[in-house]
Amino acid sequence: MTSLAQQPEQPAPPGEDPRTHLLDGHALDEYRRAVGDGVDRVARRIAAAHGPVSGTAAADLAPLVAAIDLDTPLPDTAAALDELEGIYLRDAVYFHHPRYLAHLNCPVVVPALVAEAVLSAVNSSLDTVDQSVGATVIEQRLIRWTADRIGLGARADGVFTSGGTQSNLQALLIARDRARAGAPAGTAPRRLRILASEVAHFSVVTAARLLGLGPGAVVPVPCDAGRRMRTDALARELRRCAARGETVMAVVATAGTTDFGSIDPLGQVADLCAATGAWLHVDAAYGCGLLVSRRRAALDGIERADSVTVDFHKSFFQPVSSSAVLVRERSALGHVTHHAEYLNPARDADKPVRDQVDKSLQTTRRFDALKLWLTLRVMGADGVGALFDAVVDRAAQAADLIAADPRFELACRPALSTLVFRFRCDEDRSDDVVAHVREALWSSGAAVVAATTVEGRRWLKFTLLNPRTTVEDVAEVLDAIAEHARDHLARPHRAALACAG
Ligand SMILES: *Cc1c(COP(=O)(O)O)cnc(C)c1O
């Protein structure tokens, strides 16, 4: 075992003195070499990738990982990276591949990767200005920029978060505390309710549970055929809550639902919120790409929100994590402020640049904002918007393809870049076909596709976030799906076999 206490007087040979691994003036050659080696290996994997995935299952990798003795290090970084090839790099899911069509994972832009290398090496922490100086100012500028794109007004503010889940949680925490503060002095707030469409993200329900709201606090509002919240139904639920003595602490409108990309009618929802005094939170985790696209008008009404979630790691081509929560009134963020004597004492609250920790659920926090900064400085907002527009265009073309293809049934026209569809067959075998097709595509390594449930049935889902995915790619994956589906249907039905047996 090496330990500093046992260090001999003479400098230890490199590799035995653990201090040689610290990034400081002694390690610069090794730093450049080792990081370069890591980057090279990723580049080689990308160059060699024939598909988005090798087809290896996680269960096959588990024993390899389990067999590694973590208490016995390898001789050097190169050896550790060699080992990593077999347990991670070879079989990772590569989102840059044009036939990765599954979840909301985007290919990432190079300026953001440069930023990742910079931000983790400098290792600024965005809690207090005295740990981050320029980083805090850069993050605040990006929040201002995003708020201006949304149109939230001069008093808006916000903070970067780890993702849409945390952004939604923080927005709903603010809404809950506002509702509580609004209850007459000395009385408990009436039962709190959150109204969100029936296809809103599950993190709304998670947030309600974390906020102690109890089961049934999130009331699902029915959607129209395009999977947008029905405002007549919203108005009815608002009246029902009032009649039952419940307080609607927030209405969550989704701008880009995870399955359908559908955008709730933001202006009409805002009207109903204004009429009833409900907090309007817009979850634009996916749809935020529209802020820089030529389709910006699709978000009209978002400027009336009290709070907004944006996920740059979904539609701004940023590496995970990069998200933000924004509020119209900066004082609303005071709901999470806690003054710790050792960190951000109240007596410092009027210093010229505010500590971001005063606005965040996190304390130590990555400088993720730098990725968006370098992206905007290299590509410009229009460059990012053009990438997002390309995938929305592609989804429309792919929808035409599927709608015209007698082999498939399309659930609805895409509003952004997702497609929900299925292979036409006997209703009672359809769920099974979806599961088989996904598995067969995965193990062949040819493509990765997702699935979801619509009205109790399983459907296949494409999420197009790669501007290099062509209509031909989509057509070939559809052919592969049809082939796997037919193979599967040609085999005897498991249920039928069970009956026969
Ligand atoms: C992905 C998503 C979320 C959750 O965001 P994470 O970054 O995964 O935490 C919330 N809302 C919607 C609509 C989403 O698509």
PDB file of C-alpha atoms in Angstrom, residues 147-318:
ATOM      1  CA  ALA A 147     -34.917  34.322 -20.170  1.00  0.00           C
ATOM      2  CA  ASP A 148     -34.785  36.877 -23.007  1.00  0.00           C
ATOM      3  CA  ARG A 149     -35.340  34.143 -25.608  1.00  0.00           C
ATOM      4  CA  ILE A 150     -38.387  33.021 -23.615  1.00  0.00           C
ATOM      5  CA  GLY A 151     -39.515  36.620 -23.070  1.00  0.00           C
ATOM      6  CA  LEU A 152     -39.806  36.402 -19.278  1.00  0.00           C
ATOM      7  CA  GLY A 153     -39.034  40.081 -18.692  1.00  0.00           C
ATOM      8  CA  ALA A 154     -36.456  42.143 -16.846  1.00  0.00           C
ATOM      9  CA  ARG A 155     -37.069  40.619 -13.405  1.00  0.00           C
ATOM     10  CA  ALA A 156     -36.464  37.044 -14.524  1.00  0.00           C
ATOM     11  CA  ASP A 157     -33.735  34.872 -13.075  1.00  0.00           C
ATOM     12  CA  GLY A 158     -32.801  31.214 -12.832  1.00  0.00           C
ATOM     13  CA  VAL A 159     -30.085  28.699 -12.306  1.00  0.00           C
ATOM     14  CA  PHE A 160     -28.527  25.739 -14.092  1.00  0.00           C
ATOM     15  CA  THR A 161     -29.570  22.322 -12.788  1.00  0.00           C
ATOM     16  CA  SER A 162     -28.688  18.685 -13.358  1.00  0.00           C
ATOM     17  CA  GLY A 163     -31.713  18.064 -15.579  1.00  0.00           C
ATOM     18  CA  GLY A 164     -35.403  18.559 -16.208  1.00  0.00           C
ATOM     19  CA  THR A 165     -36.306  16.416 -13.214  1.00  0.00           C
ATOM     20  CA  GLN A 166     -34.517  18.771 -10.842  1.00  0.00           C
ATOM     21  CA  SER A 167     -35.746  21.857 -12.702  1.00  0.00           C
ATOM     22  CA  ASN A 168     -39.360  20.671 -12.393  1.00  0.00           C
ATOM     23  CA  LEU A 169     -38.842  19.858  -8.715  1.00  0.00           C
ATOM     24  CA  GLN A 170     -37.474  23.303  -7.963  1.00  0.00           C
ATOM     25  CA  ALA A 171     -40.245  25.080  -9.885  1.00  0.00           C
ATOM     26  CA  LEU A 172     -42.909  23.073  -8.062  1.00  0.00           C
ATOM     27  CA  LEU A 173     -41.204  23.673  -4.702  1.00  0.00           C
ATOM     28  CA  ILE A 174     -41.473  27.413  -5.364  1.00  0.00           C
ATOM     29  CA  ALA A 175     -45.120  27.032  -6.406  1.00  0.00           C
ATOM     30  CA  ARG A 176     -45.927  25.002  -3.276  1.00  0.00           C
ATOM     31  CA  ASP A 177     -44.309  27.515  -0.935  1.00  0.00           C
ATOM     32  CA  ARG A 178     -46.142  30.348  -2.680  1.00  0.00           C
ATOM     33  CA  ALA A 179     -49.462  28.519  -2.229  1.00  0.00           C
ATOM     34  CA  ARG A 180     -48.664  27.954   1.455  1.00  0.00           C
ATOM     35  CA  ALA A 181     -47.707  31.565   1.946  1.00  0.00           C
ATOM     36  CA  GLY A 182     -51.020  32.555   0.343  1.00  0.00           C
ATOM     37  CA  ALA A 183     -53.067  30.603   2.904  1.00  0.00           C
ATOM     38  CA  PRO A 184     -54.673  32.837   5.550  1.00  0.00           C
ATOM     39  CA  ALA A 185     -52.445  33.238   8.624  1.00  0.00           C
ATOM     40  CA  GLY A 186     -52.676  30.393  11.093  1.00  0.00           C
ATOM     41  CA  THR A 187     -54.551  28.070   8.720  1.00  0.00           C
ATOM     42  CA  ALA A 188     -53.149  25.068   6.921  1.00  0.00           C
ATOM     43  CA  PRO A 189     -53.252  25.433   3.156  1.00  0.00           C
ATOM     44  CA  ARG A 190     -56.126  23.588   1.607  1.00  0.00           C
ATOM     45  CA  ARG A 191     -55.235  20.366  -0.129  1.00  0.00           C
ATOM     46  CA  LEU A 192     -52.737  21.213  -2.837  1.00  0.00           C
ATOM     47  CA  ARG A 193     -53.186  20.072  -6.425  1.00  0.00           C
ATOM     48  CA  ILE A 194     -51.018  20.175  -9.545  1.00  0.00           C
ATOM     49  CA  LEU A 195     -52.818  19.983 -12.890  1.00  0.00           C
ATOM     50  CA  ALA A 196     -50.806  18.522 -15.751  1.00  0.00           C
ATOM     51  CA  SER A 197     -51.785  16.793 -18.963  1.00  0.00           C
ATOM     52  CA  GLU A 198     -52.171  13.036 -18.967  1.00  0.00           C
ATOM     53  CA  VAL A 199     -48.952  12.772 -21.028  1.00  0.00           C
ATOM     54  CA  ALA A 200     -46.860  15.132 -18.864  1.00  0.00           C
ATOM     55  CA  HIS A 201     -43.471  13.875 -17.677  1.00  0.00           C
ATOM     56  CA  PHE A 202     -43.430  11.531 -14.676  1.00  0.00           C
ATOM     57  CA  SER A 203     -41.014  13.840 -12.867  1.00  0.00           C
ATOM     58  CA  VAL A 204     -44.039  16.006 -12.034  1.00  0.00           C
ATOM     59  CA  VAL A 205     -45.446  13.125  -9.986  1.00  0.00           C
ATOM     60  CA  THR A 206     -42.019  12.455  -8.449  1.00  0.00           C
ATOM     61  CA  ALA A 207     -41.741  16.115  -7.454  1.00  0.00           C
ATOM     62  CA  ALA A 208     -45.207  16.040  -5.871  1.00  0.00           C
ATOM     63  CA  ARG A 209     -44.172  13.034  -3.780  1.00  0.00           C
ATOM     64  CA  LEU A 210     -40.911  14.671  -2.715  1.00  0.00           C
ATOM     65  CA  LEU A 211     -42.855  17.784  -1.750  1.00  0.00           C
ATOM     66  CA  GLY A 212     -45.037  15.679   0.521  1.00  0.00           C
ATOM     67  CA  LEU A 213     -48.250  16.350  -1.376  1.00  0.00           C
ATOM     68  CA  GLY A 214     -49.653  12.869  -1.008  1.00  0.00           C
ATOM     69  CA  PRO A 215     -51.193  10.518  -3.564  1.00  0.00           C
ATOM     70  CA  GLY A 216     -53.645  12.043  -6.013  1.00  0.00           C
ATOM     71  CA  ALA A 217     -52.027  15.491  -5.829  1.00  0.00           C
ATOM     72  CA  VAL A 218     -51.249  15.476  -9.552  1.00  0.00           C
ATOM     73  CA  VAL A 219     -54.511  15.597 -11.485  1.00  0.00           C
ATOM     74  CA  PRO A 220     -54.162  14.344 -15.081  1.00  0.00           C
ATOM     75  CA  VAL A 221     -55.929  16.582 -17.582  1.00  0.00           C
ATOM     76  CA  PRO A 222     -57.205  14.810 -20.746  1.00  0.00           C
ATOM     77  CA  CYS A 223     -55.651  15.569 -24.144  1.00  0.00           C
ATOM     78  CA  ASP A 224     -56.984  16.043 -27.672  1.00  0.00           C
ATOM     79  CA  ALA A 225     -56.061  13.750 -30.564  1.00  0.00           C
ATOM     80  CA  GLY A 226     -52.759  15.609 -30.995  1.00  0.00           C
ATOM     81  CA  ARG A 227     -51.898  14.827 -27.332  1.00  0.00           C
ATOM     82  CA  ARG A 228     -52.223  18.480 -26.287  1.00  0.00           C
ATOM     83  CA  MET A 229     -53.906  19.396 -23.013  1.00  0.00           C
ATOM     84  CA  ARG A 230     -57.597  20.148 -23.616  1.00  0.00           C
ATOM     85  CA  THR A 231     -58.287  23.581 -22.219  1.00  0.00           C
ATOM     86  CA  ASP A 232     -61.999  22.871 -21.725  1.00  0.00           C
ATOM     87  CA  ALA A 233     -60.922  19.935 -19.557  1.00  0.00           C
ATOM     88  CA  LEU A 234     -58.411  22.144 -17.726  1.00  0.00           C
ATOM     89  CA  ALA A 235     -61.113  24.727 -17.030  1.00  0.00           C
ATOM     90  CA  ARG A 236     -63.368  21.970 -15.722  1.00  0.00           C
ATOM     91  CA  GLU A 237     -60.649  20.592 -13.403  1.00  0.00           C
ATOM     92  CA  LEU A 238     -59.919  24.093 -12.095  1.00  0.00           C
ATOM     93  CA  ARG A 239     -63.622  24.511 -11.253  1.00  0.00           C
ATOM     94  CA  ARG A 240     -63.799  21.058  -9.676  1.00  0.00           C
ATOM     95  CA  CYS A 241     -60.798  21.746  -7.462  1.00  0.00           C
ATOM     96  CA  ALA A 242     -62.305  25.028  -6.334  1.00  0.00           C
ATOM     97  CA  ALA A 243     -65.643  23.334  -5.598  1.00  0.00           C
ATOM     98  CA  ARG A 244     -63.903  20.657  -3.515  1.00  0.00           C
ATOM     99  CA  GLY A 245     -61.935  23.226  -1.530  1.00  0.00           C
ATOM    100  CA  GLU A 246     -58.600  22.270  -3.095  1.00  0.00           C
ATOM    101  CA  THR A 247     -55.868  24.778  -3.970  1.00  0.00           C
ATOM    102  CA  VAL A 248     -54.330  24.452  -7.426  1.00  0.00           C
ATOM    103  CA  MET A 249     -50.715  25.301  -6.569  1.00  0.00           C
ATOM    104  CA  ALA A 250     -49.554  24.915 -10.175  1.00  0.00           C
ATOM    105  CA  VAL A 251     -50.621  24.080 -13.680  1.00  0.00           C
ATOM    106  CA  VAL A 252     -47.857  22.330 -15.597  1.00  0.00           C
ATOM    107  CA  ALA A 253     -48.037  22.869 -19.351  1.00  0.00           C
ATOM    108  CA  THR A 254     -45.674  20.747 -21.412  1.00  0.00           C
ATOM    109  CA  ALA A 255     -43.913  22.272 -24.417  1.00  0.00           C
ATOM    110  CA  GLY A 256     -42.757  19.097 -26.126  1.00  0.00           C
ATOM    111  CA  THR A 257     -44.106  15.950 -24.477  1.00  0.00           C
ATOM    112  CA  THR A 258     -41.603  13.139 -24.200  1.00  0.00           C
ATOM    113  CA  ASP A 259     -43.603  10.694 -26.312  1.00  0.00           C
ATOM    114  CA  PHE A 260     -45.349  12.893 -28.874  1.00  0.00           C
ATOM    115  CA  GLY A 261     -43.482  16.211 -28.846  1.00  0.00           C
ATOM    116  CA  SER A 262     -46.904  17.810 -28.442  1.00  0.00           C
ATOM    117  CA  ILE A 263     -47.089  21.368 -27.167  1.00  0.00           C
ATOM    118  CA  ASP A 264     -49.961  22.305 -24.877  1.00  0.00           C
ATOM    119  CA  PRO A 265     -51.875  25.455 -25.961  1.00  0.00           C
ATOM    120  CA  LEU A 266     -49.674  27.753 -23.876  1.00  0.00           C
ATOM    121  CA  GLY A 267     -51.593  30.998 -24.415  1.00  0.00           C
ATOM    122  CA  GLN A 268     -54.974  29.506 -23.471  1.00  0.00           C
ATOM    123  CA  VAL A 269     -53.485  27.696 -20.485  1.00  0.00           C
ATOM    124  CA  ALA A 270     -51.899  31.001 -19.407  1.00  0.00           C
ATOM    125  CA  ASP A 271     -55.321  32.703 -19.679  1.00  0.00           C
ATOM    126  CA  LEU A 272     -56.872  30.118 -17.352  1.00  0.00           C
ATOM    127  CA  CYS A 273     -53.979  30.467 -14.897  1.00  0.00           C
ATOM    128  CA  ALA A 274     -54.306  34.238 -14.938  1.00  0.00           C
ATOM    129  CA  ALA A 275     -58.050  33.960 -14.296  1.00  0.00           C
ATOM    130  CA  THR A 276     -57.640  31.607 -11.331  1.00  0.00           C
ATOM    131  CA  GLY A 277     -54.324  32.802  -9.899  1.00  0.00           C
ATOM    132  CA  ALA A 278     -52.619  29.438 -10.450  1.00  0.00           C
ATOM    133  CA  TRP A 279     -48.842  29.313 -10.945  1.00  0.00           C
ATOM    134  CA  LEU A 280     -47.999  28.393 -14.535  1.00  0.00           C
ATOM    135  CA  HIS A 281     -44.978  26.153 -14.972  1.00  0.00           C
ATOM    136  CA  VAL A 282     -43.974  25.310 -18.536  1.00  0.00           C
ATOM    137  CA  ASP A 283     -41.946  22.125 -18.897  1.00  0.00           C
ATOM    138  CA  ALA A 284     -39.953  22.808 -22.075  1.00  0.00           C
ATOM    139  CA  ALA A 285     -37.308  20.171 -21.331  1.00  0.00           C
ATOM    140  CA  TYR A 286     -37.616  18.883 -24.895  1.00  0.00           C
ATOM    141  CA  GLY A 287     -39.264  21.780 -26.749  1.00  0.00           C
ATOM    142  CA  CYS A 288     -36.683  24.375 -25.652  1.00  0.00           C
ATOM    143  CA  GLY A 289     -34.825  23.794 -28.931  1.00  0.00           C
ATOM    144  CA  LEU A 290     -37.613  25.833 -30.529  1.00  0.00           C
ATOM    145  CA  LEU A 291     -36.254  28.905 -28.729  1.00  0.00           C
ATOM    146  CA  VAL A 292     -33.480  29.079 -31.344  1.00  0.00           C
ATOM    147  CA  SER A 293     -35.347  27.552 -34.294  1.00  0.00           C
ATOM    148  CA  ARG A 294     -37.305  29.040 -37.174  1.00  0.00           C
ATOM    149  CA  ARG A 295     -40.340  27.498 -35.481  1.00  0.00           C
ATOM    150  CA  ARG A 296     -40.096  29.789 -32.436  1.00  0.00           C
ATOM    151  CA  ALA A 297     -43.779  30.738 -32.880  1.00  0.00           C
ATOM    152  CA  ALA A 298     -44.763  27.224 -31.767  1.00  0.00           C
ATOM    153  CA  LEU A 299     -43.797  28.339 -28.235  1.00  0.00           C
ATOM    154  CA  ASP A 300     -45.916  31.497 -28.260  1.00  0.00           C
ATOM    155  CA  GLY A 301     -47.405  31.973 -24.805  1.00  0.00           C
ATOM    156  CA  ILE A 302     -44.361  30.574 -22.990  1.00  0.00           C
ATOM    157  CA  GLU A 303     -43.432  34.158 -22.105  1.00  0.00           C
ATOM    158  CA  ARG A 304     -46.415  34.210 -19.732  1.00  0.00           C
ATOM    159  CA  ALA A 305     -45.074  31.375 -17.561  1.00  0.00           C
ATOM    160  CA  ASP A 306     -44.149  31.895 -13.924  1.00  0.00           C
ATOM    161  CA  SER A 307     -41.423  29.267 -14.283  1.00  0.00           C
ATOM    162  CA  VAL A 308     -39.876  27.305 -17.146  1.00  0.00           C
ATOM    163  CA  THR A 309     -37.758  24.140 -17.426  1.00  0.00           C
ATOM    164  CA  VAL A 310     -35.269  23.895 -20.294  1.00  0.00           C
ATOM    165  CA  ASP A 311     -32.994  20.917 -20.997  1.00  0.00           C
ATOM    166  CA  PHE A 312     -30.031  21.963 -23.097  1.00  0.00           C
ATOM    167  CA  HIS A 313     -28.913  18.328 -23.021  1.00  0.00           C
ATOM    168  CA  LYS A 314     -31.939  17.349 -25.079  1.00  0.00           C
ATOM    169  CA  SER A 315     -32.382  19.807 -27.900  1.00  0.00           C
ATOM    170  CA  PHE A 316     -29.287  22.024 -27.772  1.00  0.00           C
ATOM    171  CA  PHE A 317     -26.910  19.108 -28.557  1.00  0.00           C
ATOM    172  CA  GLN A 318     -25.176  19.425 -25.194  1.00  0.00           C
TER     173      GLN A 318
END
